mmCIF file with all atom_site columns, C-alpha atoms in Angstrom:
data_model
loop_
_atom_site.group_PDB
_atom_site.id
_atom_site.type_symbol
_atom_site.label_atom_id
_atom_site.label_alt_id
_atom_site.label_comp_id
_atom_site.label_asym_id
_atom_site.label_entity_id
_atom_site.label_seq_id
_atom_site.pdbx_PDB_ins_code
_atom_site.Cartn_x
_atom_site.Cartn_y
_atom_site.Cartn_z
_atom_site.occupancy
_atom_site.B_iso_or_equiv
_atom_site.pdbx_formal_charge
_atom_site.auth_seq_id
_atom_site.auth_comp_id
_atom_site.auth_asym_id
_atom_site.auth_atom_id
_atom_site.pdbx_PDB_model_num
ATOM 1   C CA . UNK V 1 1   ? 118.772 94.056  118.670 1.00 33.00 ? 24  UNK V CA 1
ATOM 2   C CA . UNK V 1 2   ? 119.200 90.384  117.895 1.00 32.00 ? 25  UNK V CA 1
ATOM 3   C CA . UNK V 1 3   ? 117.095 91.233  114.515 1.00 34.00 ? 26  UNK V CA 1
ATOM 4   C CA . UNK V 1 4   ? 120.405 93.556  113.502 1.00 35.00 ? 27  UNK V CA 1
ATOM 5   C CA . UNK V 1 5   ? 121.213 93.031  109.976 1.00 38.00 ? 28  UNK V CA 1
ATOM 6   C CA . UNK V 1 6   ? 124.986 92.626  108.148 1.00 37.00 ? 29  UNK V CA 1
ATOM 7   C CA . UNK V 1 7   ? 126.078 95.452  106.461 1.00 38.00 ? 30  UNK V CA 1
ATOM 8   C CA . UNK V 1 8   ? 122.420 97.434  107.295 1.00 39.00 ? 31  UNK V CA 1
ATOM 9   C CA . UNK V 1 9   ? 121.807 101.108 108.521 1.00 41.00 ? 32  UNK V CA 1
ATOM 10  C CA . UNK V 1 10  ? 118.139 100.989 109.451 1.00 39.00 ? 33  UNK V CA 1
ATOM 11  C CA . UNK V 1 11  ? 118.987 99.662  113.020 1.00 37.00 ? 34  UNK V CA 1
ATOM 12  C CA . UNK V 1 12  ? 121.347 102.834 113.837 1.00 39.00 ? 35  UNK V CA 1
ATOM 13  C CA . UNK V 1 13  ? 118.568 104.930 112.244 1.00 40.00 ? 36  UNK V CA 1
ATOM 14  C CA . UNK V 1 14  ? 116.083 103.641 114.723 1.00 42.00 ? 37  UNK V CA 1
ATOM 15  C CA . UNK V 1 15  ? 118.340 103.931 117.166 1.00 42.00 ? 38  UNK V CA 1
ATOM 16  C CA . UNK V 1 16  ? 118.524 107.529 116.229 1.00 51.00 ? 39  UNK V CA 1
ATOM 17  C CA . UNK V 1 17  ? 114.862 108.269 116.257 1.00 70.00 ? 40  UNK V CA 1
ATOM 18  C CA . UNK V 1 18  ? 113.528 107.155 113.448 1.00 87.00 ? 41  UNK V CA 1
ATOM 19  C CA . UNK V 1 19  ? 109.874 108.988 113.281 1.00 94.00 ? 42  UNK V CA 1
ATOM 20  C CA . UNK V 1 20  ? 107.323 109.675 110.834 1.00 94.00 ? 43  UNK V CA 1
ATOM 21  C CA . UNK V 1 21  ? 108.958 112.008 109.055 1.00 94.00 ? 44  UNK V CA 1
ATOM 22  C CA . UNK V 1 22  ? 112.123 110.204 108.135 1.00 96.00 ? 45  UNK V CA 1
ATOM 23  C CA . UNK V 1 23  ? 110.127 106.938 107.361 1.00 97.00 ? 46  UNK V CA 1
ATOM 24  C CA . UNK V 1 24  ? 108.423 108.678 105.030 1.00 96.00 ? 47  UNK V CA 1
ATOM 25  C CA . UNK V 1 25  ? 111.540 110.266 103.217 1.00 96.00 ? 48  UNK V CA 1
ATOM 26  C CA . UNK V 1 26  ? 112.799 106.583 103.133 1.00 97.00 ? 49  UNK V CA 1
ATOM 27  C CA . UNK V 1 27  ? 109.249 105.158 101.726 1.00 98.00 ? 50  UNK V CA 1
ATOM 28  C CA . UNK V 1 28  ? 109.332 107.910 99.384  1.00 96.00 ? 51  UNK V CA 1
ATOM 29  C CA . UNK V 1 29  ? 112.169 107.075 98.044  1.00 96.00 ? 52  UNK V CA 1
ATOM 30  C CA . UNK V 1 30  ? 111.564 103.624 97.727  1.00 97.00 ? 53  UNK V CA 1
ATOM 31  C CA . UNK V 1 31  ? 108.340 103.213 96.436  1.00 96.00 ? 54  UNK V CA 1
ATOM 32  C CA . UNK V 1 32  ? 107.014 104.310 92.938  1.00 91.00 ? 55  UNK V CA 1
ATOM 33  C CA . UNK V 1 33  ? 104.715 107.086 93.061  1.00 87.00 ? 56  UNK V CA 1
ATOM 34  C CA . UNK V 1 34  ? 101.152 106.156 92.690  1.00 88.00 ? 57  UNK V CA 1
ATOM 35  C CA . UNK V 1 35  ? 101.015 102.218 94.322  1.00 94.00 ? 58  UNK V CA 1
ATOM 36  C CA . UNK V 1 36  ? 97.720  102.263 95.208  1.00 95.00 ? 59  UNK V CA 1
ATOM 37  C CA . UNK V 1 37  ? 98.632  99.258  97.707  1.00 97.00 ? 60  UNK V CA 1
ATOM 38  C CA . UNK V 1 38  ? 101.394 101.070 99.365  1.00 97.00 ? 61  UNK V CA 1
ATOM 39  C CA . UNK V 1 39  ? 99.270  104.432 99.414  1.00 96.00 ? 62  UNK V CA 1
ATOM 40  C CA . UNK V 1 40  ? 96.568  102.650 101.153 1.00 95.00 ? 63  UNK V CA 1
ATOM 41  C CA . UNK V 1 41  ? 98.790  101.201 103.707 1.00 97.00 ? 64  UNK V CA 1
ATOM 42  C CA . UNK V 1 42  ? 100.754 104.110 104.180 1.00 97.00 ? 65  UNK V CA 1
ATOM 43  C CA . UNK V 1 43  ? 97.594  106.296 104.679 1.00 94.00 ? 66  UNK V CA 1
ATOM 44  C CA . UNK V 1 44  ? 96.089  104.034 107.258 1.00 95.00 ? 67  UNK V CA 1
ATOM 45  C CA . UNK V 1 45  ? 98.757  102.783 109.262 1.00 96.00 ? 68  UNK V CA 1
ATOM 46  C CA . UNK V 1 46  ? 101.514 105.648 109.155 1.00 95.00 ? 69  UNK V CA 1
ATOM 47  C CA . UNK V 1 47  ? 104.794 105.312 107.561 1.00 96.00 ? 70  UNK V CA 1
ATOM 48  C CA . UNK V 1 48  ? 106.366 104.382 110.642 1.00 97.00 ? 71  UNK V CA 1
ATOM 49  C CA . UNK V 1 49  ? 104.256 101.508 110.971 1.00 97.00 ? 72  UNK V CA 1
ATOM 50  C CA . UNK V 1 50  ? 104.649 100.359 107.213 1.00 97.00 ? 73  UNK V CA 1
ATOM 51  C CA . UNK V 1 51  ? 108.390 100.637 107.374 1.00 97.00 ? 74  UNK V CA 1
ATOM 52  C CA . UNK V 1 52  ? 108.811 99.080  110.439 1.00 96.00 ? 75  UNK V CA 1
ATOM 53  C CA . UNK V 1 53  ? 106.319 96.127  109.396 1.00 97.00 ? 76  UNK V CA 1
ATOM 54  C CA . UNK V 1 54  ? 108.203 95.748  106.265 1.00 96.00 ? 77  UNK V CA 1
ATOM 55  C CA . UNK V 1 55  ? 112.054 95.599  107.907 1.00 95.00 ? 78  UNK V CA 1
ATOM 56  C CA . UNK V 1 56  ? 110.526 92.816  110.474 1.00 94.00 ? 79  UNK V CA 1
ATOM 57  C CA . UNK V 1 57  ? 108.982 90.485  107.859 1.00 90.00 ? 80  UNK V CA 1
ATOM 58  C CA . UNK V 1 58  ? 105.741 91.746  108.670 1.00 95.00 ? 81  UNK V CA 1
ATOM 59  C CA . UNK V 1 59  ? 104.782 91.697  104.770 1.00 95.00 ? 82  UNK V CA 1
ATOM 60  C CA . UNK V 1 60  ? 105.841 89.159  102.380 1.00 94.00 ? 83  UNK V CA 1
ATOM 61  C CA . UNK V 1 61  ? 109.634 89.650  102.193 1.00 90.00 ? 84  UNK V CA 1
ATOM 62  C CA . UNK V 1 62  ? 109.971 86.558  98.903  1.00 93.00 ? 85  UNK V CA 1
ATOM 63  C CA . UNK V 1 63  ? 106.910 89.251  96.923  1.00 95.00 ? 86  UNK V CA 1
ATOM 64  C CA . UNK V 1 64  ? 108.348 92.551  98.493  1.00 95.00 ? 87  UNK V CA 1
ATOM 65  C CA . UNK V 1 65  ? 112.517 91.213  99.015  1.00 95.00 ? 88  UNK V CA 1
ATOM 66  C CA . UNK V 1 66  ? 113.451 94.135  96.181  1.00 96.00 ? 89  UNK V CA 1
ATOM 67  C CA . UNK V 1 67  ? 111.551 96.719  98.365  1.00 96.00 ? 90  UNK V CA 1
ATOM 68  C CA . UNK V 1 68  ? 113.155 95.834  101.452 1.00 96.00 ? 91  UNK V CA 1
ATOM 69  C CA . UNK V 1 69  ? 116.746 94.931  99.935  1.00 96.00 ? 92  UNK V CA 1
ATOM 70  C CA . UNK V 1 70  ? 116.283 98.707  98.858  1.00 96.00 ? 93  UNK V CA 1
ATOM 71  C CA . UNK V 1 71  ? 114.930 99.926  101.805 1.00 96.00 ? 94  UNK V CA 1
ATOM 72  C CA . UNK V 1 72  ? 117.746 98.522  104.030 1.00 95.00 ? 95  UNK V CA 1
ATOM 73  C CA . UNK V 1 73  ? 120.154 100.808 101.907 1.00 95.00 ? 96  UNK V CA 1
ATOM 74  C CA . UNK V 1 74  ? 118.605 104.093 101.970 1.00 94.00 ? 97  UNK V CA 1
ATOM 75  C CA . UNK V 1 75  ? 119.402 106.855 104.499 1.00 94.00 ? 98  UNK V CA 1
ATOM 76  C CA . UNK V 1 76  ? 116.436 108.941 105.190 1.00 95.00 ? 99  UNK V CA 1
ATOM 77  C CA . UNK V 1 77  ? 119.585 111.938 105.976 1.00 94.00 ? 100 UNK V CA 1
ATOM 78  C CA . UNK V 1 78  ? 120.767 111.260 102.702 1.00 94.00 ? 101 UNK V CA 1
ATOM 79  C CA . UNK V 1 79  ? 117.415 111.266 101.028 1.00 96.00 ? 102 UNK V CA 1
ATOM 80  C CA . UNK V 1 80  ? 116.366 114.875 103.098 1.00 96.00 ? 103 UNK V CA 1
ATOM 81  C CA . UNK V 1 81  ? 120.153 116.196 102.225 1.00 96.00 ? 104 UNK V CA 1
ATOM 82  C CA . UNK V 1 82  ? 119.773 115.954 98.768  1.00 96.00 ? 105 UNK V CA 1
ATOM 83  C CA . UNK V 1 83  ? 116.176 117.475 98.270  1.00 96.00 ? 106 UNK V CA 1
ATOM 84  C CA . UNK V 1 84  ? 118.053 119.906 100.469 1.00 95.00 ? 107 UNK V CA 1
ATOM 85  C CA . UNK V 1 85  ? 120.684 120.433 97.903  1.00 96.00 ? 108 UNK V CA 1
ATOM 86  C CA . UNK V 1 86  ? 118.288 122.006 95.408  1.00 94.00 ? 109 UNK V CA 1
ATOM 87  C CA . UNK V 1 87  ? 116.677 124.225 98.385  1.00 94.00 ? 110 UNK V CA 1
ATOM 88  C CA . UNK V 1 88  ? 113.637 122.312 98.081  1.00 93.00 ? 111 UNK V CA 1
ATOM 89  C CA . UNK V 1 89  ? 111.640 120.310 101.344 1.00 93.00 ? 112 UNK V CA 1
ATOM 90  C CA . UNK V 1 90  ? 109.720 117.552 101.484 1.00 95.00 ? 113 UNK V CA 1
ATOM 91  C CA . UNK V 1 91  ? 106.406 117.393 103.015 1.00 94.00 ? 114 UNK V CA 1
ATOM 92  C CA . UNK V 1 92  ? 103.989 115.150 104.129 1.00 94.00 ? 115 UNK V CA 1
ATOM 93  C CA . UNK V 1 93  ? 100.355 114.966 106.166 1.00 93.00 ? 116 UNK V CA 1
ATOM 94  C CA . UNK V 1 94  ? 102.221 115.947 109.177 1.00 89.00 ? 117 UNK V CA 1
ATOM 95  C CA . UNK V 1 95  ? 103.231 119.534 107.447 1.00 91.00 ? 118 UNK V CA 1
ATOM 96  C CA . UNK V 1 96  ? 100.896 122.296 108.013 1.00 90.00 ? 119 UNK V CA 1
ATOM 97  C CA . UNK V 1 97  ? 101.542 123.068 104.995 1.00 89.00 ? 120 UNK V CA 1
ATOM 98  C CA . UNK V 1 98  ? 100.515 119.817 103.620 1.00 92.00 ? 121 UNK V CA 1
ATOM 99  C CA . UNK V 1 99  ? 97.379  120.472 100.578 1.00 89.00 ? 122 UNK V CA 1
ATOM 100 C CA . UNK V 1 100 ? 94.634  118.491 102.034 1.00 89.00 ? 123 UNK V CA 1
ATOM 101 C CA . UNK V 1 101 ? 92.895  118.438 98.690  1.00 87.00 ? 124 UNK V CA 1
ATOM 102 C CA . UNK V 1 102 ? 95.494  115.427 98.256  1.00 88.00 ? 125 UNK V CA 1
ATOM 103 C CA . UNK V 1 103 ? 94.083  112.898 100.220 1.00 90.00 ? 126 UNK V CA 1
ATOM 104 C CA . UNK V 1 104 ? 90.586  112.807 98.111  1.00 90.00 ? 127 UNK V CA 1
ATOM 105 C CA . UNK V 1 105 ? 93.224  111.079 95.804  1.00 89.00 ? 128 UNK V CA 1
ATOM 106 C CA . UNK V 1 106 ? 92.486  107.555 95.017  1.00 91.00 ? 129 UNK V CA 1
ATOM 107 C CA . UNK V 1 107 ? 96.705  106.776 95.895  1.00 93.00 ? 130 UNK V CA 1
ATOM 108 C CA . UNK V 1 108 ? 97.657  110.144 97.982  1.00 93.00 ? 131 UNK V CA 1
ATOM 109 C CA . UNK V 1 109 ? 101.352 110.767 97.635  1.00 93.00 ? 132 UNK V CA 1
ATOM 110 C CA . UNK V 1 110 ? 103.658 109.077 100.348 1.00 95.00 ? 133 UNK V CA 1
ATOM 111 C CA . UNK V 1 111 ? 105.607 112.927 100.415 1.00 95.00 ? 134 UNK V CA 1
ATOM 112 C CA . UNK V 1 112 ? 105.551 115.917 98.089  1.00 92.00 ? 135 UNK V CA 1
ATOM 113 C CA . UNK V 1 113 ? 108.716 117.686 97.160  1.00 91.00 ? 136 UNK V CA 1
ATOM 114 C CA . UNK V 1 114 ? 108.305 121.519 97.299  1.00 88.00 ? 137 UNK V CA 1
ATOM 115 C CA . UNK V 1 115 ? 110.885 124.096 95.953  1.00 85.00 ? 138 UNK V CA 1
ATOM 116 C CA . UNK V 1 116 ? 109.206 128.105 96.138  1.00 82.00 ? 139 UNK V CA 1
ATOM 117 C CA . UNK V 1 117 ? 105.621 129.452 96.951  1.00 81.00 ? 140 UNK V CA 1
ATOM 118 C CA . UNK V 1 118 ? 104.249 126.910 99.563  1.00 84.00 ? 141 UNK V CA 1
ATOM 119 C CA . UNK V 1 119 ? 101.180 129.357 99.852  1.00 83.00 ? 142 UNK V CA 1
ATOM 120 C CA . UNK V 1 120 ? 100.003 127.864 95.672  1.00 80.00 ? 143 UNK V CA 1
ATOM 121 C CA . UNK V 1 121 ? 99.384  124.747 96.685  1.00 82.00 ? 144 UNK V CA 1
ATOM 122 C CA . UNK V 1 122 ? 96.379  126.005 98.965  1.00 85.00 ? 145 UNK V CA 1
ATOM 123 C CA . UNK V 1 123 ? 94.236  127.846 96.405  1.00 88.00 ? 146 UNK V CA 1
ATOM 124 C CA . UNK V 1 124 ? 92.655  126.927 93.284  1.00 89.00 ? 147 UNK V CA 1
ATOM 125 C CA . UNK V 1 125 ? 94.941  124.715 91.462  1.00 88.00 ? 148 UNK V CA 1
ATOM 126 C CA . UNK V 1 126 ? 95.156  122.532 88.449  1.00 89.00 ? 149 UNK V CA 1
ATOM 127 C CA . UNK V 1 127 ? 97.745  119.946 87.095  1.00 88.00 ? 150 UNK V CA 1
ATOM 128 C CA . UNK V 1 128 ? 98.377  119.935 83.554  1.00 90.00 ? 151 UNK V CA 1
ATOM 129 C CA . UNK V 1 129 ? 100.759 116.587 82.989  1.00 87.00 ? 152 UNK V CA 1
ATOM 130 C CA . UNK V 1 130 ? 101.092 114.413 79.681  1.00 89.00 ? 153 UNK V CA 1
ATOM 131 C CA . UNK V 1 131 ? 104.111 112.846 77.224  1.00 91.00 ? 154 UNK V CA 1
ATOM 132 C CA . UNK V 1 132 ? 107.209 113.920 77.789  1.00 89.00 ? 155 UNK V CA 1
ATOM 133 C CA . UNK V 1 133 ? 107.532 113.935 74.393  1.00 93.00 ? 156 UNK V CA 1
ATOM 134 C CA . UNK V 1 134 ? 105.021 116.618 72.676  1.00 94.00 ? 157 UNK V CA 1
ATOM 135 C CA . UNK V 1 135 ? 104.030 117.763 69.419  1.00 96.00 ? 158 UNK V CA 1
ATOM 136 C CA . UNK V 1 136 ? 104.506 121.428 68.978  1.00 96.00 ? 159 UNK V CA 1
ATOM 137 C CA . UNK V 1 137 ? 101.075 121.631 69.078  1.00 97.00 ? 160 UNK V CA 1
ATOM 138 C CA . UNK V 1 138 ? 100.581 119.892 72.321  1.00 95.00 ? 161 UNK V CA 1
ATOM 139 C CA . UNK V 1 139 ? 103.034 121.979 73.922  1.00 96.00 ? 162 UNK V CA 1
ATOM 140 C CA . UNK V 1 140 ? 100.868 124.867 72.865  1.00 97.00 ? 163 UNK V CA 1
ATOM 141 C CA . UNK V 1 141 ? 97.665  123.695 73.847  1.00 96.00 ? 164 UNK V CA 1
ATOM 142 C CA . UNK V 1 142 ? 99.022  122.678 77.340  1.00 95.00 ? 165 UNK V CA 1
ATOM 143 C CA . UNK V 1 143 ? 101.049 126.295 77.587  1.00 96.00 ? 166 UNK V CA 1
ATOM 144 C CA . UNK V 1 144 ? 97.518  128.029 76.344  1.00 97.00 ? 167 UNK V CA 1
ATOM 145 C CA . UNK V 1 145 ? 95.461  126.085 78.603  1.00 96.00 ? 168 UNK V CA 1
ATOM 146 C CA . UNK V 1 146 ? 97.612  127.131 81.851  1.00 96.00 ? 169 UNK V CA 1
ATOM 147 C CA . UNK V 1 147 ? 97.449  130.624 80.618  1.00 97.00 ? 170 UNK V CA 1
ATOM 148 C CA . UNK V 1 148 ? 93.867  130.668 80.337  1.00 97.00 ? 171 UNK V CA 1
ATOM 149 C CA . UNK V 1 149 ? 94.022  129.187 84.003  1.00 96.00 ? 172 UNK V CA 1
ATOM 150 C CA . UNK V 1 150 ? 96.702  131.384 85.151  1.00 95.00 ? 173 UNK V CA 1
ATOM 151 C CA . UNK V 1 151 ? 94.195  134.630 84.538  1.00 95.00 ? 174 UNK V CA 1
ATOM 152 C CA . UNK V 1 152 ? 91.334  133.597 86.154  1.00 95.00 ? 175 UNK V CA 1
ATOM 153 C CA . UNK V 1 153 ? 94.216  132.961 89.223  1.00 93.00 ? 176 UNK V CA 1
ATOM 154 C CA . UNK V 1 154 ? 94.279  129.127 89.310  1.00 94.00 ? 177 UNK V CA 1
ATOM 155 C CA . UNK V 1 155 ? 97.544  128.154 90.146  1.00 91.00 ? 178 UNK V CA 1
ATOM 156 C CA . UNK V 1 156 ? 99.383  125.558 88.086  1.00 90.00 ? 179 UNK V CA 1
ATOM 157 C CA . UNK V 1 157 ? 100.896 122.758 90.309  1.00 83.00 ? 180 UNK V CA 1
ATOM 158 C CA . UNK V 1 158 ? 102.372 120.328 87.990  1.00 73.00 ? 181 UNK V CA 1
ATOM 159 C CA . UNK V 1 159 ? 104.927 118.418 88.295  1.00 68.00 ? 182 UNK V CA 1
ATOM 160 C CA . UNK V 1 160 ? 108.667 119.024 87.341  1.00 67.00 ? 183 UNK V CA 1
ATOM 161 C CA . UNK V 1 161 ? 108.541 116.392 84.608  1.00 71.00 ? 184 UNK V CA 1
ATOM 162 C CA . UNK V 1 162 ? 109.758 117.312 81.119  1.00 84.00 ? 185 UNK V CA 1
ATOM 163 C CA . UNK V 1 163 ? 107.436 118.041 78.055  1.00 91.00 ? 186 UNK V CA 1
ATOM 164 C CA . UNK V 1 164 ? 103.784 118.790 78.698  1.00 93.00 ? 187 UNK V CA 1
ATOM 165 C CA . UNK V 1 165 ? 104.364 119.693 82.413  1.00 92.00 ? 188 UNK V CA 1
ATOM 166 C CA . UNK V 1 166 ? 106.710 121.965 81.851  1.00 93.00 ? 189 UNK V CA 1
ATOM 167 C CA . UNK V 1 167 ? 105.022 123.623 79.064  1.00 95.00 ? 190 UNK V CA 1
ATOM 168 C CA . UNK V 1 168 ? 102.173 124.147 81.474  1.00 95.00 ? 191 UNK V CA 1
ATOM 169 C CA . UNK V 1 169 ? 104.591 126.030 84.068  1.00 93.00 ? 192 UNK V CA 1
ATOM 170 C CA . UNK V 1 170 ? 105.640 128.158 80.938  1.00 94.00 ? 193 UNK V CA 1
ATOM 171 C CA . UNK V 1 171 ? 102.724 129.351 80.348  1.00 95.00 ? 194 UNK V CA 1
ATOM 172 C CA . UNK V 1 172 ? 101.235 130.396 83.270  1.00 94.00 ? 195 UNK V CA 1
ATOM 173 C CA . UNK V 1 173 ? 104.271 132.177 83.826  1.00 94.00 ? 196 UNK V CA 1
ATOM 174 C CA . UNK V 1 174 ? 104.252 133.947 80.376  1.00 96.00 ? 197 UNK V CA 1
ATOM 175 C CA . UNK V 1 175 ? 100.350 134.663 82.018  1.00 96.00 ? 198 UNK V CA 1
ATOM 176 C CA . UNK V 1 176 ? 101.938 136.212 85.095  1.00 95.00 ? 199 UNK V CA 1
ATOM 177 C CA . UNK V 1 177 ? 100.225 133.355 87.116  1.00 93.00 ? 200 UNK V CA 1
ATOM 178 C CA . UNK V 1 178 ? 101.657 131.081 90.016  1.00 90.00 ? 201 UNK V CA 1
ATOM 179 C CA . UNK V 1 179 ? 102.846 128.173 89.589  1.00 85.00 ? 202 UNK V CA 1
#
């Protein structure tokens, strides 16, 4: 590839096989959760497409040159080894198991990183998120709240984040619910 870059590791990944699957590990890792223009692309075009459009030039590399300086150092291996490491996966719209009810979202998630019951994520379920940082209060409205959700067998899908989210997954638990 005359395109080859000094010191880069995206060429021997492509030359490897790089697919859907591991340019999405490497855009997931890469790209703040929630960019509603990276979402959009990423949902449209494929991650393959989007990665391989953004290592050629094919966006603005002066606007996106942090992106791509970062995107020419990841390993997608690396990046699927260490979600490994906590015997967690990460899936994405090519997953069966992938929760449809995700791409109503206004920015669907590039990848979702799932540790236990894959089977939660496909019935009722609410997230309960907020500070990191709660009152007692808060955290007993939020653990309350997923309780009271957790017995009518909603399950609680929040994320791993500390303070109100976690209080959330506390509760329902205390409730005997999934989460």
């Amino acid at each position: 590839d005359s395109r080859k870059c000094d010191g880069c590791s995206h060429h021997e990944r492509q030359g490897r096989g790089m697919n859907e699957l591991l340019a999405r590990a490497v855009l997931f890792s890469a790209i703040e959760a929630g960019h509603p223009f990276w979402s959009s692309e990423i949902s449209t075009k494929g991650a393959l497409a989007v990665y391989e459009k953004l290592l050629s030039s094919g966006y603005d590399s002066i606007k996106n040159e942090k992106l791509i300086s970062t995107l020419r150092q990841i390993s997608a291996d690396q990046v699927l080894a260490e979600i490994d490491k906590y015997q967690a996966r990460l899936i994405t719209p090519i997953d069966a198991d992938w929760p449809e009810q995700v791409n109503d979202l206004a920015a669907p998630p590039i990848g979702l990183i799932m540790k236990g019951n894959i089977s939660a994520l496909h019935q009722q379920s609410l997230a309960i998120v907020g500070t990191r940082n709660p009152t007692s209060y808060g955290a007993r409205i939020a653990g309350d709240f997923a309780a009271g959700f957790a017995d009518r067998e909603w399950a609680i899908v929040s994320g791993g984040a500390y303070g109100i989210d976690s209080y959330a997954h506390k509760g329902a638990l205390i409730a005997e619910g999934v989460t």
